Coordinates of C-alpha atoms in Angstrom, one line a residue:
Chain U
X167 CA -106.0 -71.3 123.4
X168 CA -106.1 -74.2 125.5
X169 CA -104.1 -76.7 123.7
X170 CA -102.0 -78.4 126.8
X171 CA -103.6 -78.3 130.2
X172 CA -101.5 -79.8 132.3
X173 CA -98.4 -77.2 131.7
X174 CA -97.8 -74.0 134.0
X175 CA -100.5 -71.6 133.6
X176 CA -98.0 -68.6 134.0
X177 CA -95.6 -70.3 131.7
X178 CA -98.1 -70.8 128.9
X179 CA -101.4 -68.4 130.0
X180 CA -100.9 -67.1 126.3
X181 CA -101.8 -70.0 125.1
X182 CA -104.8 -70.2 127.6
X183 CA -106.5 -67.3 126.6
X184 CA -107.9 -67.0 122.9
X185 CA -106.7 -64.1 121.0
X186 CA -110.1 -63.0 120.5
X187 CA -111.2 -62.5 124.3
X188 CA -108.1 -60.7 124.7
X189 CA -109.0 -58.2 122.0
X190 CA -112.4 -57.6 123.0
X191 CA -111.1 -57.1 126.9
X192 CA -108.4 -54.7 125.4
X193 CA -106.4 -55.1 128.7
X194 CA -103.0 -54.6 128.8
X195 CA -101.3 -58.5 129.3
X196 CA -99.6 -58.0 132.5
X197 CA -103.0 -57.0 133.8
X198 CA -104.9 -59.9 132.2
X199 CA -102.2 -62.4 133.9
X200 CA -102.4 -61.2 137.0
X201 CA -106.0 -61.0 137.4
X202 CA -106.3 -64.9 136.3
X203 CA -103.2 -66.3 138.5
X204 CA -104.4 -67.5 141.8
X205 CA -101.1 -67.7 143.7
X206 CA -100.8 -69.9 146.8
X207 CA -97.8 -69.3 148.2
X208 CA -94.7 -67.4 146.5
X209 CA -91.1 -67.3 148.4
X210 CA -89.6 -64.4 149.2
X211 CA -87.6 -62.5 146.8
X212 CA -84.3 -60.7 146.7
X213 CA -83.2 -62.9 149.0
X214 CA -80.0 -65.5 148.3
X215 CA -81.4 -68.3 150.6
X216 CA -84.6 -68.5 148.5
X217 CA -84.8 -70.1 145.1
X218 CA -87.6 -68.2 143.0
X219 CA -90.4 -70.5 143.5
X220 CA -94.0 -70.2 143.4
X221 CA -97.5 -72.5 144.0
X222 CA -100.2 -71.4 142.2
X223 CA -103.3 -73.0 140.3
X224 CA -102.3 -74.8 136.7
X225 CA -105.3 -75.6 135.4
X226 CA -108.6 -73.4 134.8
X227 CA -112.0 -74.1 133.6
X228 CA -112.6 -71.5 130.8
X229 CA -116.7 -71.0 130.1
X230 CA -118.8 -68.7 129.0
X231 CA -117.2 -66.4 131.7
X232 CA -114.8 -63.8 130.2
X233 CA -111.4 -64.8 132.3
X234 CA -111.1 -61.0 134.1
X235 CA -114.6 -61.1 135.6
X236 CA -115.7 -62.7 138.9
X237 CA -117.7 -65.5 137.9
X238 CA -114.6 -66.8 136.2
X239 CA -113.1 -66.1 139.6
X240 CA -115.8 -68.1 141.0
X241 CA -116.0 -70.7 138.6
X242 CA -112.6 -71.6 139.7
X243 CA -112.6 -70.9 143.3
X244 CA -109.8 -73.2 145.3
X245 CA -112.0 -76.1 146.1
X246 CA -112.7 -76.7 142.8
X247 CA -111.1 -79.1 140.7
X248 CA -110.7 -79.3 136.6
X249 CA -110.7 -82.3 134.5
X250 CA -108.9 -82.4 131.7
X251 CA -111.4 -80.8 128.5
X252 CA -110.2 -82.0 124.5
X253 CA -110.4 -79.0 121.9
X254 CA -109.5 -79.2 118.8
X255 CA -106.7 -77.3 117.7
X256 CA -107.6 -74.7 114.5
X257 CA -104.9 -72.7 113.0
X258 CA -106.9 -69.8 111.2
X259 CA -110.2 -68.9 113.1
X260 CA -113.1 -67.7 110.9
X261 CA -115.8 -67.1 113.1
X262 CA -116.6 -63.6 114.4
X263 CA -119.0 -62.0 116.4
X264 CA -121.8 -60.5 113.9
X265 CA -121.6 -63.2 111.5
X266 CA -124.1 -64.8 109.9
X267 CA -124.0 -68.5 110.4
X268 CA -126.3 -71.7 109.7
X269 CA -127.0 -74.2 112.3
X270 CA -126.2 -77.8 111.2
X271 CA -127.0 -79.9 114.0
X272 CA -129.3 -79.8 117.2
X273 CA -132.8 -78.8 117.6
X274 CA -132.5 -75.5 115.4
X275 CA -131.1 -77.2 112.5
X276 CA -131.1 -75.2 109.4
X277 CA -131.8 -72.0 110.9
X278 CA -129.7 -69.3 110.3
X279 CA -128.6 -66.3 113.4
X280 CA -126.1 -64.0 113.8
X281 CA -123.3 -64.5 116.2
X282 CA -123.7 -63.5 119.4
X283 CA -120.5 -64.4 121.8
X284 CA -117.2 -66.1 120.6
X285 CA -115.1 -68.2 123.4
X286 CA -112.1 -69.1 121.6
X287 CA -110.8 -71.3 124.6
X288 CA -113.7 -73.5 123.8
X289 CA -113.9 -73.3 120.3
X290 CA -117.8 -72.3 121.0
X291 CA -120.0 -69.8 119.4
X292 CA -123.1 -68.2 120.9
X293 CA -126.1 -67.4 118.2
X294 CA -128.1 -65.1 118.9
X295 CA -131.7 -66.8 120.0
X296 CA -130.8 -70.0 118.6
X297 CA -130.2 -73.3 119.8
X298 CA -132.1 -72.4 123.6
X299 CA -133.0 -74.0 126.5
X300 CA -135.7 -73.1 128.8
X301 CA -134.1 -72.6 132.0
X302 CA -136.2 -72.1 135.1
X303 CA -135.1 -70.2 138.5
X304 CA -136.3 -69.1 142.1
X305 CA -139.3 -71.3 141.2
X306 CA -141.1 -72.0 145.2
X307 CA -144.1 -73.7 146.3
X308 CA -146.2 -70.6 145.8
X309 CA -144.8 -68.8 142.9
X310 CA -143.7 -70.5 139.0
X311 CA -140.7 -68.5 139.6
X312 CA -139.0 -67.2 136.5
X313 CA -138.5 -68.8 133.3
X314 CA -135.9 -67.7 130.7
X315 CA -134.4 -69.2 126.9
X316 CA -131.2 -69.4 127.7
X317 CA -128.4 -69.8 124.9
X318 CA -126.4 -72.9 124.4
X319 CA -122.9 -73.0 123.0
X320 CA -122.4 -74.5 119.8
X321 CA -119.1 -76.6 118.2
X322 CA -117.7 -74.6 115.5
X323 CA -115.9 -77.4 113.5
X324 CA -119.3 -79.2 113.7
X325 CA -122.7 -77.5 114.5
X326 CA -122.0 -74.5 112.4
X327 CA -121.1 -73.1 109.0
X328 CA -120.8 -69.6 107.9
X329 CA -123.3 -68.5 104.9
X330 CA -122.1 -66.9 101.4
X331 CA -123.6 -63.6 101.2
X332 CA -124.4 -64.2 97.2
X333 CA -126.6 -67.1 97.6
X334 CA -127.6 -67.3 101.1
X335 CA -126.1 -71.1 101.5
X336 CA -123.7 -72.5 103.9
X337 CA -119.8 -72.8 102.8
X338 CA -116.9 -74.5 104.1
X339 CA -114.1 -70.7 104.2
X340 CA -110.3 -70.8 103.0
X341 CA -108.2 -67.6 104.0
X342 CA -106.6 -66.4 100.7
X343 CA -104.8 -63.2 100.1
X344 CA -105.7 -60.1 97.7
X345 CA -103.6 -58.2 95.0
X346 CA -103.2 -55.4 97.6
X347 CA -101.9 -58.1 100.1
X348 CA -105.1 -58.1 102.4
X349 CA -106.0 -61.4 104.4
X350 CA -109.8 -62.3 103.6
X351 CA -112.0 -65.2 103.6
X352 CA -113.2 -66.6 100.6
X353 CA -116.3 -69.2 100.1
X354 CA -114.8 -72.3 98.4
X355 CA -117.7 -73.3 96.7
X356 CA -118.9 -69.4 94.6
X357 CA -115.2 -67.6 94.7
X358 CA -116.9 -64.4 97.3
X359 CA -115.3 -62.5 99.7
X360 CA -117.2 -63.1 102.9
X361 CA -116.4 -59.6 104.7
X362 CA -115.6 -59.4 108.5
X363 CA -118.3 -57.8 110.2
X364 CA -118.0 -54.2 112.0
X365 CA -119.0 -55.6 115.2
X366 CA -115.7 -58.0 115.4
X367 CA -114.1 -54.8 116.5
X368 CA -116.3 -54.1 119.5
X369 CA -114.3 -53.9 122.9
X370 CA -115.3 -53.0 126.2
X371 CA -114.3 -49.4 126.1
X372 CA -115.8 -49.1 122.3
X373 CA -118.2 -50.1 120.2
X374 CA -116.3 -49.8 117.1
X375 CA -112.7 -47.7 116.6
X376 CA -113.7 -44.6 115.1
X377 CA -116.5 -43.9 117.7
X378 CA -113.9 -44.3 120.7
X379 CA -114.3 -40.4 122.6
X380 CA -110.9 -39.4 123.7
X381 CA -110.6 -38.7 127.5
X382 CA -109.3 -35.0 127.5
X383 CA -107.4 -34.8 130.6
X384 CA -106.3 -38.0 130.2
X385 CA -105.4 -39.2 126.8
X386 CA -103.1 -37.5 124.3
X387 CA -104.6 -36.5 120.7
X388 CA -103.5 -38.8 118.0
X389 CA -102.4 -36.1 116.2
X390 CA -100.0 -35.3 118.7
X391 CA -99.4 -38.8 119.0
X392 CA -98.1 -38.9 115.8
X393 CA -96.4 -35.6 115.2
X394 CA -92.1 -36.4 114.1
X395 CA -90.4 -34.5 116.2
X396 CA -87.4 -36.9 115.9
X397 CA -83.9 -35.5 114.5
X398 CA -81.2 -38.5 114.2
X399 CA -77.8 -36.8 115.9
X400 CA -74.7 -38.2 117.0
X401 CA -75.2 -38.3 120.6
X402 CA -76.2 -40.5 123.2
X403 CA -79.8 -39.1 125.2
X404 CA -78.1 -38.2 128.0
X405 CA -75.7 -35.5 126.2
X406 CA -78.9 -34.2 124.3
X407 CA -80.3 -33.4 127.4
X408 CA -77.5 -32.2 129.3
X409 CA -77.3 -29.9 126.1
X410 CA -80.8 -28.7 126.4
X411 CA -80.7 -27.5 130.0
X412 CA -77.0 -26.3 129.7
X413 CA -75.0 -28.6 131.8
X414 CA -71.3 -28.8 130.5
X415 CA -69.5 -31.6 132.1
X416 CA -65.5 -31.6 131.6
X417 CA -63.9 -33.9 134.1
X418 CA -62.3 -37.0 133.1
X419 CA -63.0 -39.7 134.3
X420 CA -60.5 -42.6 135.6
X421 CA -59.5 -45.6 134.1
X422 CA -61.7 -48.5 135.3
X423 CA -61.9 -52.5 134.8
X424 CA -65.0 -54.7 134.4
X425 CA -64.9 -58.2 136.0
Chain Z
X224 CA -96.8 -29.1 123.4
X225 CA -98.5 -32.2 123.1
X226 CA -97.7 -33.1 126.7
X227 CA -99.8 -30.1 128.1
X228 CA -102.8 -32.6 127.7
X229 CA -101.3 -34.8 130.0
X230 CA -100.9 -32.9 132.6
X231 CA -103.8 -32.3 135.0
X232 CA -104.9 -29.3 136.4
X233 CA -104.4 -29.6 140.3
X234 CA -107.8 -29.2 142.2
X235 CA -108.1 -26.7 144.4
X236 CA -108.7 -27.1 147.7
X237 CA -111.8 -25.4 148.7
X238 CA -113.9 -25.3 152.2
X239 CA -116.9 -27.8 150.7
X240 CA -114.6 -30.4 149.3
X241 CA -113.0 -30.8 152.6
X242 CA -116.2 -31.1 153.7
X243 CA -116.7 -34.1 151.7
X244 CA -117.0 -37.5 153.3
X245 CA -115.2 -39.1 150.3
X246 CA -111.7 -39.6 151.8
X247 CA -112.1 -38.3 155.5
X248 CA -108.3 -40.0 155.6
X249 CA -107.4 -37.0 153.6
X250 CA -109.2 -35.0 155.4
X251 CA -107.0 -35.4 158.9
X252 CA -104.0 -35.5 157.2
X253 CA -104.6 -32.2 155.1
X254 CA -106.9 -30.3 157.3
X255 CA -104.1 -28.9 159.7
X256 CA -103.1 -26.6 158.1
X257 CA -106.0 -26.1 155.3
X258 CA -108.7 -25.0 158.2
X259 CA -106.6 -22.8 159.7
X260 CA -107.0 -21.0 155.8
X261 CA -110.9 -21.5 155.7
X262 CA -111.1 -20.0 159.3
X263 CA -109.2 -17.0 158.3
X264 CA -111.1 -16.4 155.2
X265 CA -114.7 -16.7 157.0
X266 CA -113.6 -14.1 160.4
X267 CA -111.8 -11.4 158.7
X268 CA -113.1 -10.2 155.2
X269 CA -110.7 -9.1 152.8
X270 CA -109.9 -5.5 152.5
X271 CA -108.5 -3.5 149.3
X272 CA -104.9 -2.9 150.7
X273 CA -102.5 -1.2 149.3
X274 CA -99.9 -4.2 148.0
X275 CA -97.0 -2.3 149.7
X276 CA -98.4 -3.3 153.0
X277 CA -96.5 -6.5 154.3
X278 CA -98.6 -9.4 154.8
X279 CA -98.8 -11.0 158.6
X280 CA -97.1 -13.7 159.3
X281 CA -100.5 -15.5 160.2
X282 CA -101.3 -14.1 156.4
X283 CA -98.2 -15.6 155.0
X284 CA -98.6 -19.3 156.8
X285 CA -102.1 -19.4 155.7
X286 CA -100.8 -19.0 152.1
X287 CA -97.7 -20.8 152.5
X288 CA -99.9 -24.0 153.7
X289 CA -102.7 -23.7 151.3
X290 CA -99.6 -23.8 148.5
X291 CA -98.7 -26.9 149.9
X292 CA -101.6 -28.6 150.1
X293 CA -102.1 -27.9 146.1
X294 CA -99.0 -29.6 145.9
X295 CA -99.2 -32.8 147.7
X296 CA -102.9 -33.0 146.2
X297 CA -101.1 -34.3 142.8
X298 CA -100.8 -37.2 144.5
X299 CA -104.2 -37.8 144.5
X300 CA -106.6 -38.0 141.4
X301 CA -109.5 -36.2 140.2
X302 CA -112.0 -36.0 142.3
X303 CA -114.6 -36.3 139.6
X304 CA -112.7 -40.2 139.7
X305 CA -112.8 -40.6 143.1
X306 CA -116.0 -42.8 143.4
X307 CA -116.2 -43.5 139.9
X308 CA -117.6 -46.7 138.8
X309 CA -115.1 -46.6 135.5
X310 CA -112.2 -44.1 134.4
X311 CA -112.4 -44.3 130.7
X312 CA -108.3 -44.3 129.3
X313 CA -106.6 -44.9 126.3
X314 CA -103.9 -47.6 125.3
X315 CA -100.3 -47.5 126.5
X316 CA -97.3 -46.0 124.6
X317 CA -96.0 -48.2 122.0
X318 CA -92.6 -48.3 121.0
X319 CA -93.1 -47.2 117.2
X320 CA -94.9 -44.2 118.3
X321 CA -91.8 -42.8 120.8
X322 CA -89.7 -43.6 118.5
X323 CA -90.7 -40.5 116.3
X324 CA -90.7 -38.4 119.7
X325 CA -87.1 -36.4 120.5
X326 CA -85.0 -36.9 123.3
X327 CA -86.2 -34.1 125.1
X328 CA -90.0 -34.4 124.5
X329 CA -89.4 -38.2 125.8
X330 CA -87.3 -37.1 128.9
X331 CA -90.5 -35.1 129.7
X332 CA -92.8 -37.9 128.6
X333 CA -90.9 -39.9 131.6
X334 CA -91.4 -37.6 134.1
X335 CA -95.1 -37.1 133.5
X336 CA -95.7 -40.7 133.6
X337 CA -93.8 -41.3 136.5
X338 CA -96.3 -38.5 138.1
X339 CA -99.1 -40.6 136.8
X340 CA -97.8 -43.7 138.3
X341 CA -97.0 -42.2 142.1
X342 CA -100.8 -40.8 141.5
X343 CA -102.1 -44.4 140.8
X344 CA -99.7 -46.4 144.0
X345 CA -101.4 -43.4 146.5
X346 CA -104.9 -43.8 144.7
X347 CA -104.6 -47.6 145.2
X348 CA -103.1 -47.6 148.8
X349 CA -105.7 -44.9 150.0
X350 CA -108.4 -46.9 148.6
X351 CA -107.2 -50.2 150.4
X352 CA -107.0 -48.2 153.5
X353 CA -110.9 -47.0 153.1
X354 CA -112.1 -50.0 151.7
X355 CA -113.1 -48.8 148.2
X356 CA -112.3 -50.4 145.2
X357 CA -109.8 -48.4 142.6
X358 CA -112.0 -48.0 139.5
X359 CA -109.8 -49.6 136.5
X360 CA -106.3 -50.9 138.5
X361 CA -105.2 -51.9 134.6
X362 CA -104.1 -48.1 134.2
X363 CA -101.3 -49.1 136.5
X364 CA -100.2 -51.9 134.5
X365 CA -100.3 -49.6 131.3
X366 CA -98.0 -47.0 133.1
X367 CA -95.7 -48.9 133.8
X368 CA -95.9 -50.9 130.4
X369 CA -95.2 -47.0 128.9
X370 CA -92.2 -46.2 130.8
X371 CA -90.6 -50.2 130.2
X372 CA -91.1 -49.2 126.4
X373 CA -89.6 -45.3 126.5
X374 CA -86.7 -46.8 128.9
X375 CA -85.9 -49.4 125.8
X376 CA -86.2 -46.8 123.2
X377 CA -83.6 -44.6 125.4
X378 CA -81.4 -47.9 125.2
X379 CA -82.1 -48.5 121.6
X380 CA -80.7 -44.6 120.6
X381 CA -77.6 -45.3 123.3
X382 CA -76.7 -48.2 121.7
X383 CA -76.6 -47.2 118.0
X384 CA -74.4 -44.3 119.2
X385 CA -71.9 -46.4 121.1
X386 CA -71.8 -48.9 118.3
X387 CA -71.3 -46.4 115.6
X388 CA -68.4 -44.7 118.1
X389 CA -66.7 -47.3 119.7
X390 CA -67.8 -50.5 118.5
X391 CA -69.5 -51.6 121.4
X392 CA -72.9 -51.4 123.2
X393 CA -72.2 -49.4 125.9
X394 CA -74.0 -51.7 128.3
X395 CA -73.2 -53.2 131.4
X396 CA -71.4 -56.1 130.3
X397 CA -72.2 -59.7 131.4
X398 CA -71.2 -63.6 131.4
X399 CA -72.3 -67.0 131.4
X400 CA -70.5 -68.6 134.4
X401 CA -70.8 -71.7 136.4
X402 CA -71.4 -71.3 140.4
X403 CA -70.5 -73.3 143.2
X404 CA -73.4 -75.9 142.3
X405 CA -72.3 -76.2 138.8
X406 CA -75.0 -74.6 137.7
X407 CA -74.9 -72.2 135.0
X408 CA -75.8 -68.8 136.6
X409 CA -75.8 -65.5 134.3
X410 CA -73.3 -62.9 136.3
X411 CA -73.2 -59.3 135.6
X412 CA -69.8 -58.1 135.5
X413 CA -68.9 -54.9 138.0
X414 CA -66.9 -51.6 137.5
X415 CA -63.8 -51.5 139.7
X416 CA -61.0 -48.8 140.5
X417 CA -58.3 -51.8 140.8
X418 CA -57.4 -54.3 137.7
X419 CA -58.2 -58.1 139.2
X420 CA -54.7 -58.8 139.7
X421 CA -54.2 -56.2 142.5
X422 CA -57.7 -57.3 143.9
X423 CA -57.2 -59.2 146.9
X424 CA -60.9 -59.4 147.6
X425 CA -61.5 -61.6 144.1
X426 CA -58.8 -63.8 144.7
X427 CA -61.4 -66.0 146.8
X428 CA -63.9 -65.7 144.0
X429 CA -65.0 -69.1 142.1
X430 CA -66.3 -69.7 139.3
X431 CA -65.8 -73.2 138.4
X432 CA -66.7 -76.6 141.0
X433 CA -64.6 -79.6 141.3
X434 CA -66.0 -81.6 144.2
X435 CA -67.4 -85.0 143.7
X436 CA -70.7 -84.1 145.7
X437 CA -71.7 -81.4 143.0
X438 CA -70.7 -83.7 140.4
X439 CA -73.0 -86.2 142.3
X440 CA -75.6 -83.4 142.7
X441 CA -75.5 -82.3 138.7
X442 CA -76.2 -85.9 138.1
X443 CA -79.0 -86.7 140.1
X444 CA -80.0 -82.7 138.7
X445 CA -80.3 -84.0 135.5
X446 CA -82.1 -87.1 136.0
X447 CA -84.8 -85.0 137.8
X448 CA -85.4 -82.8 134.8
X449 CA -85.4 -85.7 132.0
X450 CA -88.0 -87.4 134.2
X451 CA -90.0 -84.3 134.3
X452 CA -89.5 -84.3 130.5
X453 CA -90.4 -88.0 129.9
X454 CA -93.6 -87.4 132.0
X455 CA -94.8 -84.1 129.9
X456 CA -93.8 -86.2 127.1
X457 CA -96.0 -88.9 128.0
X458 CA -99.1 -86.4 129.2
X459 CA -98.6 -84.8 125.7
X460 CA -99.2 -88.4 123.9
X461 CA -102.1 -89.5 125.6
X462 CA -103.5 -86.1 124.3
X463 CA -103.1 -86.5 121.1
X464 CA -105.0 -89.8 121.1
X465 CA -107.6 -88.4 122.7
X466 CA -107.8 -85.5 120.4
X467 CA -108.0 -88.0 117.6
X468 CA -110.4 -90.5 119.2
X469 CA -113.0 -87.3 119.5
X470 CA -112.2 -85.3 116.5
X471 CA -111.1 -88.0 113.8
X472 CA -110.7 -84.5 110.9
X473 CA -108.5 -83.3 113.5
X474 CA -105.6 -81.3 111.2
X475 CA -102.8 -83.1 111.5
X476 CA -100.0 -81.0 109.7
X477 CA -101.0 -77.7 112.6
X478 CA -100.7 -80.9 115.2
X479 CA -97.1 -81.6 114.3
X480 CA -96.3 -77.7 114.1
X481 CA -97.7 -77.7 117.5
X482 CA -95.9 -80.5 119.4
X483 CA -92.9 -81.4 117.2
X484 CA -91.5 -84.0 119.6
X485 CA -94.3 -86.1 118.7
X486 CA -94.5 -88.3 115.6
X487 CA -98.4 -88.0 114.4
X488 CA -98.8 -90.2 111.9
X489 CA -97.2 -93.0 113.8
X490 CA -99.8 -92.2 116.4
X491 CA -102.5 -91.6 113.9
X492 CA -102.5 -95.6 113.6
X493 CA -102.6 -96.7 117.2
X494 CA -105.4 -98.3 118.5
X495 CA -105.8 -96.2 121.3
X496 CA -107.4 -93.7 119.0
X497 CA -110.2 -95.9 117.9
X498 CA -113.8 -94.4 119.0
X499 CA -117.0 -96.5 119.8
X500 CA -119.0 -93.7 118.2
X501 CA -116.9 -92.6 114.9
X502 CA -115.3 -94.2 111.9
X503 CA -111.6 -93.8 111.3
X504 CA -112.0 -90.6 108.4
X505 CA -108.8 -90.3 107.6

């Protein structure tokens, strides 16, 4: 989440990037960092005359564009420069892709869609085939060119509510907890459980958990994953190896002295 | 074993896949010694000898090389991945599911992955060198994530042992010291034959300073870092107003969670967070 803009982007990138995109991209985090740093210059390292030091790009514009593709990349290219963007801080999201929501200001007010994209950085929500705009390109002298409906973000602490499934209406949502210890939301106005959809759990290498196909040569079984072949002993893992492939060690070894 | 999985079947090199124009770097590096096989196998067709009949030593090379060549192919992938437009992989290792794994299944685990990660460097340098780009370069990042977490398992079994034995971790000890700048500087302490006091190398080692000009230095040090503190201070402040000026239902209690140096409701009543468009809600 973007919450302090001007701080060091490697420092703080967690903060950058909502938790949401990372879970859809499902990349490992070492990954993700790398592929948004843009690093200018870096000194040297291993080296005692160098102190570690590093210039690299601090602030990024975060869009529509998912921050591992390239028209993130291109959106913040070198030459261009970021102004400073307000969003509002929210502790406990409650929008998710699939949900149904109601529109409550702009030119589709009142309608109700399904969410379509969530940008967490921006606290923006995509509905699906609401709130357009007709967008026009390669247009020439000759030929009208193209025209398209384009979707336009909208606010989630203002332009949208979520709907109770009971009555159809919008509702303001409270996260509560059930008897079994389960975090859900809960309409405040009717008491319901508003369920999280089954498309929250899409990812780019799945569509939803269960349907994920395991690479064979690849990828080892979850049943193997999660066979116990653990037995506590008291002995460190190098003597349980050594014991294993018969190496018998029996020299002493000399008195030494840490400083 | 639950490792087989992970271990790939090594292609083998036949005549048509050297034919291939996929890597033709491969190609001059291997094809010494794997034509001089296909040229064998094409002039002189194979005959039902006897097996007490000694091979040739042009019979034995060809074999010898075309062994090695199945070898130092490992280092390379699939081919099936070669020009693929996505490799589709699972999740790293986590630590809660090696710790459940034995010492020996792990110190297997370790060396497959390190296998996996020599296969991913070559992949990635030979696909530099052709310029081709290396379908999904996060599998890298996941190997190595894999082997940080089974090394720190290792240490987590090594250290309960050592604790339970002797009381301490068993790790390489280390310090907090000061260096020459005054600076604190964490050292990591070294094994030596001799005890200190028979060292006549350490006898020049310092840890401490006592010269005016670091004392001078520390000084203008730490006047460098409370100014860079002051300013983030500062940036931090004018964000709040602005966060209140555009979102007056802003919550404030996750605001002073979030920057506790702050105090919110003193700023909640500054002017500066007074917008032309909105009423003051709260």
């Amino acid at each position: 989440m973007r919450l302090f803009p001007n701080l060091n982007s490697y420092r703080n990138y967690k903060r950058f990037v909502g938790e949401l995109t990372k879970k859809y991209g499902n990349f490992p985090e070492s990954f993700l960092r790398r592929r948004i740093r843009q690093i200018e210059f870096k000194t040297p390292r291993g080296f005692p005359q160098y102190q570690p030091r590093t210039i690299e790009r601090q602030n990024f514009y975060f869009g529509q564009h998912r921050p591992w593709t390239d028209e993130f990349r291109n959106q913040n290219s070198i030459s261009s420069k970021t102004r400073i963007i307000h969003v509002e801080p929210i502790r406990d999201w409650s929008f998710f892709k699939g949900d149904r929501v109601e529109i409550l200001e702009g030119k589709d007010k009142g309608k109700q869609g399904i969410v379509n994209q969530v940008v967490q950085e921006r606290n923006w929500v995509y509905v699906e085939g609401l709130n357009c705009k007709l967008k026009n390109e390669n247009k020439t002298k000759k030929s009208l060119g193209i025209y398209y409906q384009d979707e336009q973000p909208l606010l989630v602490t203002r332009d949208v509510a979520l709907v109770d499934p009971s009555d159809l209406q919008p509702v303001s949502v409270e996260w509560r907890y059930t008897e079994e210890g389960e975090k859900v939301r809960v309409s405040k106005r009717t008491g319901r459980i508003i369920p999280i959809p089954l498309q929250a759990e899409e990812t780019l290498d799945y569509k939803t958990r269960g349907t994920y196909v395991e690479n064979k040569e690849k990828d080892t079984g979850e049943d193997e994953v999660l066979t116990i072949t653990y037995e506590p002993k008291l002995k460190t893992f190098e003597m349980e190896i050594m014991e294993a492939m018969g190496i018998v060690e029996d020299r002493i070894p000399k008195k030494t002295y840490w400083y | 074993m639950f490792l087989k999985r992970i271990l790939r079947s090594v292609p083998v090199i036949r005549d048509a896949s050297l034919r291939s124009n996929d890597f033709s770097r491969n190609k001059q590096i291997l094809s010494a010694k794997a034509r001089t096989q296909c040229q064998y196998s094409t002039q002189i067709t194979p005959k039902e000898e006897p097996s007490e009949v000694k091979p040739t030593e042009h019979e034995h090379n060809a074999k010898l090389s075309a062994e090695i060549t199945k070898q130092l192919m490992q280092f390379f992938d699939e081919k099936d991945n070669w020009g693929a437009q996505r490799v589709r992989v699972g999740r790293a290792w986590k630590k809660e599911e090696l710790r459940i794994k034995s010492s020996t299944d792990l110190h297997k685990l370790w060396y497959v992955l390190l296998k996996e990660k020599n296969m991913l460097f070559t992949m990635e340098h030979e696909c530099k060198a052709e310029m081709r780009v290396l379908p999904n370069p996060d599998r890298i990042d996941k190997v190595l994530e894999s082997m940080y977490n089974l090394e720190e398992v290792v240490r987590e079994r090594n250290k309960a042992y050592h604790l339970l034995e002797t009381g301490e971790t068993g790790e390489r000890p280390f310090k907090i010291v000061f260096n020459k700048l005054g600076l604190r500087s964490f050292y990591k302490l070294w094994e030596h034959i001799v005890p200190k006091e028979l060292h006549e190398k350490w006898k020049n080692h310092i840890f401490s300073y006592s010269h005016n000009e670091t004392k001078n230095f520390l000084k203008l040090y730490r006047e460098k870092l409370w100014v860079k503190k002051r300013r983030s201070k500062l940036q931090e402040r004018r964000y709040i107003f602005q966060l209140f000026k555009r979102f007056p239902n802003v919550d404030k209690e996750y605001l002073k969670e979030l920057y506790p140096d702050q105090d919110i409701e003193k700023l909640r009543q500054s002017k500066l967070t007074a917008s032309h468009l909105q009423q003051k809600a709260n």
